[in-house]
Structure formats: structure tokens, C-alpha cells
Amino acid sequence: MDEKKIKKQLIRITVLIISVSIVVSALVLIAFSYVIQQAHNTDHTQMKIETEEYESRILKQIDKNIQFLTSLAKAFEVNDLTASTELIEKNLSAINETNSFVSMAYLSVDGKGIINSTEYGTKWEITLDDCADYARTAIEKSFKGEDAVSKMFDSEIFDGKLFIYSVPVHKNGEIIGALAASDTLEIFEDIVNGNTVLDGQGYIHILDSAGNFLVRSEHTIVKENMSSIFDGPYLSEKTQEKAHEAIANRESMYGEFEYNGNECHFYLAPIDLNGWYLFCANRLWGPALSFGRSVIILGVFLFLILLAMFTLLYYGYYRFRKNSSLLIRLAYYDRVTGADNTLRFDRKKEEITKKHKDYCIAALNIHNFKCINDIFGTEDGNKVLKFIKAKIEENLEPDEFFCRDSADLFYIFLLDTDESILSRRISSVILNVREVTQHAAYSYEVSLYSGLSIRGTREQALVALQSIKHNLQTDIAFYDHSLHEMVRKKSNIESYMQLALQRNEFKLFLQSKRDLKTGKITGAEALVRWQLSDGSYRYPGEFIPLFEANGFSVKLDMYMFEKVCIQLRKWIDIGITPVPISVNQSKRLFANGNYPEDIEKIARKYNISPSLITLEILEDIAASDAEQINHQINALQKIGFKISMDDFGSGYSSLNMLYTLKIDELKLDRGFMRKVAGGDDERRKIILKQIISFAKKLGITTVAEGIETEDDRDNMAALSCDYGQGYFFDKPTEAEEFSRLYMQK
Ligand code: C2E
Ligand code: MG
Ligand code: MG
């Protein structure tokens, strides 16, 4: 999956998780506040019901007392008890003893009257003016025919507050006076006292029209002494304001206050009596309250559910995040070095080349990384890779980047197009790595090589890299199209060579070796031809250098050696006297200590005398360990093989070599055959003559390669060269054809 897509998805999921969390939290909050709201509503309704119940009980109590007075007034009328003051006094004191009134009084409409109290006896002559203001107002109402209840007033005869009931007294259909009874608020206290409301959590108090407590339940929520609901810090300013307003408008209201950590509610309701109010207070919240407890348990429960849900959500999200970043890491990063991988490299390249058109891609590889892994182990190999990664990083400029592909292959994106600058920059990495690994804890020198493609692709950089894969002389190559073709062919050959060997596509061709004087065939050279499935041939120049570099030449040489043995056996078997055959042998064979025995075995297998076989080696072999080569040559000669030095004079040959290596034959490179433009032909001949002369003195026979003309033959013969080989005599010919042409009985 695309990194951007993964990141987008991650953002989407983050948003989703947050939204879900918000929605769930909101829903839980709504549900919770709904429960609380419901609880409040139930509580309000309950308070209202109970308050109304109380109001009706209070009014009933007052009504009972009024009815009692009214009945008494009727008795006064029917029995004409107002006829004399004594009669009134007698009745009042008798009745007063049987009820709970503080005092009872009768006042005639002229304002004169009599009062009896159980405690202080009878006062015979009182006037309306002697009465407290509120009492007088009530009595005057009764003079006008009303039943009245006074407001509270301070009594002179009684230590405390009183109020009175007053009813009119009639005679012959006319009001003649009023019968009044005073009472304390204690009658309501019976109601209010101790009797809690709302399952024991609430209390009811009676307030006057200013909010002062008239009757305050002994069991109050607020334990402190208060004379008014506005006392103390309990009601907030706002609630106080609302309460004042409600009282002024004689309206009921709900309110809240907090006491000792408990949330309390109150209901304030006017009662139809003297502007009084009922004040119902109720504890709603608190850990000690059952409802509070339920709500707290519910809250904790919901909180735990939320917590569990969020934990699960977050855990899922965390796993997803981790997996996503793992996915990104796996998809875009190399696990060994932590560098980007090619996928990410290509993405970055795509992005950056939108703004930078001038760039170069370098492919960087280690010579023989496989050996480092094989000899020192993968761990050390990885250490080397990490070290190279760090070195590349150090050499990057802003906007440049790199990646590790696989094994030891790195790609670097550079913002330069100048070949010399690029060479310098890459060389500095290569040198740096070489220097450090030479001296630091590494026990081997890590040598890098690099292929670069300016404004090109990774593939092109790789082609340039492969062109110098086995070349230890060059460590930097730039890509061009011819290189591409070459590398394509090269990799084609490499991928197909094993199969070609199995399919016998490598054919034996023979070219005759002649006696220069007589022209007689004295031998032949085995030359390989690769016959492709379409019948066409590939020549050794196209594949031998590659096989020498990749080691396949060892296999091929042994194969050709065997083919030569088979050919010799064929000749012998049909009774033809065979001519010796020269076989080209690559340098690598000599590195194998068993090489002489190996080829001897093959020769034995076909019962071929080693004297029929000459092994051609190239002069550059002398650059290797001469002692070891000589040792091998010795062993081969002991078996009976002859050794020939091929292409002598083509490279950096030296006469010293004739001395160092004990060879049997010297093949003079065909370069000697040609006159060089501007060169002195005489000098060439002198040198040739001397070489041939030296060889002869050392017992080495000489063969001139590349005899193309009669002149060539005559010249070489004149120089005393023994044999010749070349197109003048014949071209390399398919072995069968060669046999047909030259090897007849
Ligand atoms: P070489 O061993 O020096 O072989 C002689 C080469 O010169 C052959 O090229 C041959 O075709 C060519 N030649 C012969 N006469 C003339 C001539 O008159 N004029 C010119 N211009 N060329 C002539 P070829 O067959 O293409 O082989 C090239 C080289 O490949 C050989 O050079 C040899 O070094 C190598 N080679 C060939 N076969 C084998 C093989 O089986 N094993 C190994 N290791 N190397 C082989
Ligand atoms: Mg040869
Ligand atoms: Mg040669």
C-alpha cells in the first residue's frame, strides 16, 4: 500500500476514534444528565406534592379552629350568652380550659370586651385599642362579618408570638361583636416537628412574607441558627434574588443550595394564609444519601465502561498505528541498514525530478561482498553495509537521497550532472570507505565501485556498474548506450552459459599448425566456437574474457580438453596417426593445485598420450606467482604435456619470462607479423630474429601466429621460425571437417 494512503488512513482513523470518543462521551453525559434531570424532576414533583399536602393540613387545622369558634359564636347567639359580662366570662373561662388556645376574648362592636387566659385569668374590661395591631385588624374584619386569622404579633400577656382567630357573633341577624382566640405557632410545630418528608431526607418550614422562619422544623438540614432563609452563606446571590422576586409576586419556586457537601433542593410555595410560605428543603445529593449513592455508583459504572471502551479503542488504535508504521517500514525501508528501499527511492525521485531536472543516479556496489559474508559472517557483512550507509549519508547535499536495493547494492540520487564533479564525489565515498576499513576494526579492505547515469534511471546506473564488475582497474563508469548493449549481451551470456555447456553448444574447431619450410601439418590448435540454436556462431572474443572474469573458463577449458581427447581417440581408433593438438588454457586453472592430475585423468580416460597435447598459456600468467606456475608447469611436463606460451609479444612480455618459465614452445603474436605504419621494418625483423634465436638456444620451438600471406610465411621461414599458423594455410575449421580435409589414412 502507498505510504501516503497509509498515512491518510491513519489520519482518518484518528479522526474517527476521536469522533467516536466524543460522541460516546457526549451520549454518556447526556444519558447521565438525563438521569440526573429525571431525578431532579421527580424530586421537584415530590417536594411540591408534599408541600401542598402540608399546606392543606395547615389550612385544615386553622379551619378547624375557625369552625370551633364559629360554633361557639352560634352557641353565644342561641343561648344569648352575651346578655351579661359575667355570663360571657363564665363561658369563656370554662371553654378555654378545654382547648389549647392561649386566650379567648369577646369584644362587642362598640370595642369593649373581656378576655380570659388559662394562665392569667380574666381581664374584665378591655377595649379594642388594648389589642395588638394585627389582632385588632382581625377583630375589625369580624365586626364586618368575616372570619379572620391575624398575622403574628408580640403578646403582652404571653411570652412569645401569637396570632388570633376571630369570628363574628350575631344576634337577631346582626353582628354584635366578635369572638377571638389567640394561639401560638406551636400548633403547626406539631405538624412540622420531627415529621420529615421525602423519605426522611426533607423538612418543611413555615416562613412569613419576608422569608423569616415562623416555624422551623427541629430537624433542619442546616443545623446553624437562622431567622430567615436569607441568612448565612447557603443561598447563592442569584437564588436569593429569585427567592425575593418569587415572594414579592407570591409565586412558588425551586432552588438549590449546598450544605456540608450535599446538594440540596428547596421548594418555596405561598400558602393561602397571611402571606405565609412553606419552605420545603430536601437533600438530593451526597455520598450518604441513597439516591446520591445510586447516582455515584451509576456514575462510576459509566465511567468504568467509558474507561474500558476508551482503553479498548486506544489499544486498537495503538495496534493499528504500530502495524501501519511497521507496514510502512517493511514497505519503504531496508531492514538491515534502516535506509530507504528502492520503492521509496523511486517515489522520492518522482517527486524531486518535478523540480530538479539535472540529476544523476549512481549505483554503488562492493567488490566481492559475497566473500566478506562467507568469510566473516553475515553480521560483519551487515556491519559493512551500515557503515557504507553512514558514509553515503555524510556525502549527501540537501534534496539528495539514497537507498539500499538488495545485498550490497546502493543507489544514490545526486543533484549534479558534471562528470568530473560526480566522479570526485563518488570517489570520495569509495576512498573513504576503503581507508577506514583498511585501518579500523575491519580485517579486510572494502572496495567499492560505481556506475552512474546522468539524468537516467536506476537500471542504466546498474548497467554502467556491471560494465566494471570484474574490473579492478576502474571503480567508476558512466552509462552510455553502447554500454547498455554490451552489458545486455554480457548478462545474456552469463545467464545462458551453463545451459549452453549442457546442450553441447560449445564446438571444437581446429586450425592447422604447419611446418614453415615444407607446409606439412605438424599439429592443430583447438579453438572453441559457441554455436547458438539458430546455427550462428559466437566467437571466443565475445565470451572468453567474460568467462575468465566469472570463472566459467575453468569449466569450459576442461570441457574443451575432453573434446580434444575424444577427437584424438577418434583418429587413433580409425587408424589415423594423430597430430598433436594445442589446447588454450586459462590462468585460473593454474590456481587449482590438482589441475595437472585432473587433466591427466581425462587423458587417461581416453587413453591419450599426454605428448599429443600441448597446453597454451598466455604470457600474463607470468605476472602471477612464478614459483607456483613453474611448479605446475613442471608437474604437467612430467606427465608428458607440452607447454606453449601463446600470444608472445602482445602484452608486456619480457625476455625474462623465457628464463623464468620452462616452456616448450613460443607462439609469436600475430602483431609481429604486421608492419607498423611509420615503424622501422628492419628493427622488427631484428628483434624477431633475436627472439627466435634465444628460443632455439633454450630448446624452445617457435610458432608464428597470423600467417596470412605467402610473404608472411617466407619472412618467418627466413627468420628460422619453425612453424606457422594462419589464414594463409586455413581458417579454424569444425573438427569433423578438419578430419575430412587433413586427417585421412
Ligand atoms: P589464440 O589462442 O591466439 O588463437 C588464435 C586466434 O587467432 C584464433 O582466434 C584464430 O581464429 C585467430 N587466427 C588464426 N589465424 C589468423 C590469421 O591469419 N589472422 C587473424 N587475424 N587471426 C587469425 P579465435 O578462435 O577467435 O580465438 C581467440 C582467442 O580466444 C584465442 O587466441 C584464445 O586465446 C582464446 N580461445 C579460443 N578458444 C579457447 C578455449 O577453448 N579456451 C580458452 N581459454 N581460450 C580460448
Ligand atoms: Mg592459442
Ligand atoms: Mg594466440
mmCIF file of C-alpha atoms in Angstrom, residues 587-588 590-591 618-630 660-661:
data_model
loop_
_atom_site.group_PDB
_atom_site.id
_atom_site.type_symbol
_atom_site.label_atom_id
_atom_site.label_comp_id
_atom_site.label_asym_id
_atom_site.label_seq_id
_atom_site.Cartn_x
_atom_site.Cartn_y
_atom_site.Cartn_z
ATOM 1 C CA LYS A 587 45.103 -18.676 -15.956
ATOM 2 C CA ARG A 588 42.547 -19.696 -13.361
ATOM 3 C CA PHE A 590 46.695 -22.987 -12.552
ATOM 4 C CA ALA A 591 45.312 -21.788 -9.242
ATOM 5 C CA LEU A 618 49.004 -16.633 -22.019
ATOM 6 C CA GLU A 619 52.001 -14.512 -21.232
ATOM 7 C CA ASP A 620 50.213 -12.590 -18.472
ATOM 8 C CA ILE A 621 50.384 -15.759 -16.425
ATOM 9 C CA ALA A 622 53.966 -14.785 -15.634
ATOM 10 C CA ALA A 623 52.602 -11.856 -13.649
ATOM 11 C CA SER A 624 51.230 -14.376 -11.134
ATOM 12 C CA ASP A 625 53.298 -16.263 -8.634
ATOM 13 C CA ALA A 626 56.091 -17.565 -10.927
ATOM 14 C CA GLU A 627 57.224 -20.217 -8.489
ATOM 15 C CA GLN A 628 53.807 -21.747 -8.231
ATOM 16 C CA ILE A 629 53.255 -21.584 -12.005
ATOM 17 C CA ASN A 630 56.599 -23.239 -12.609
ATOM 18 C CA THR A 660 61.572 -17.876 -15.587
ATOM 19 C CA LEU A 661 59.043 -20.244 -17.148
#
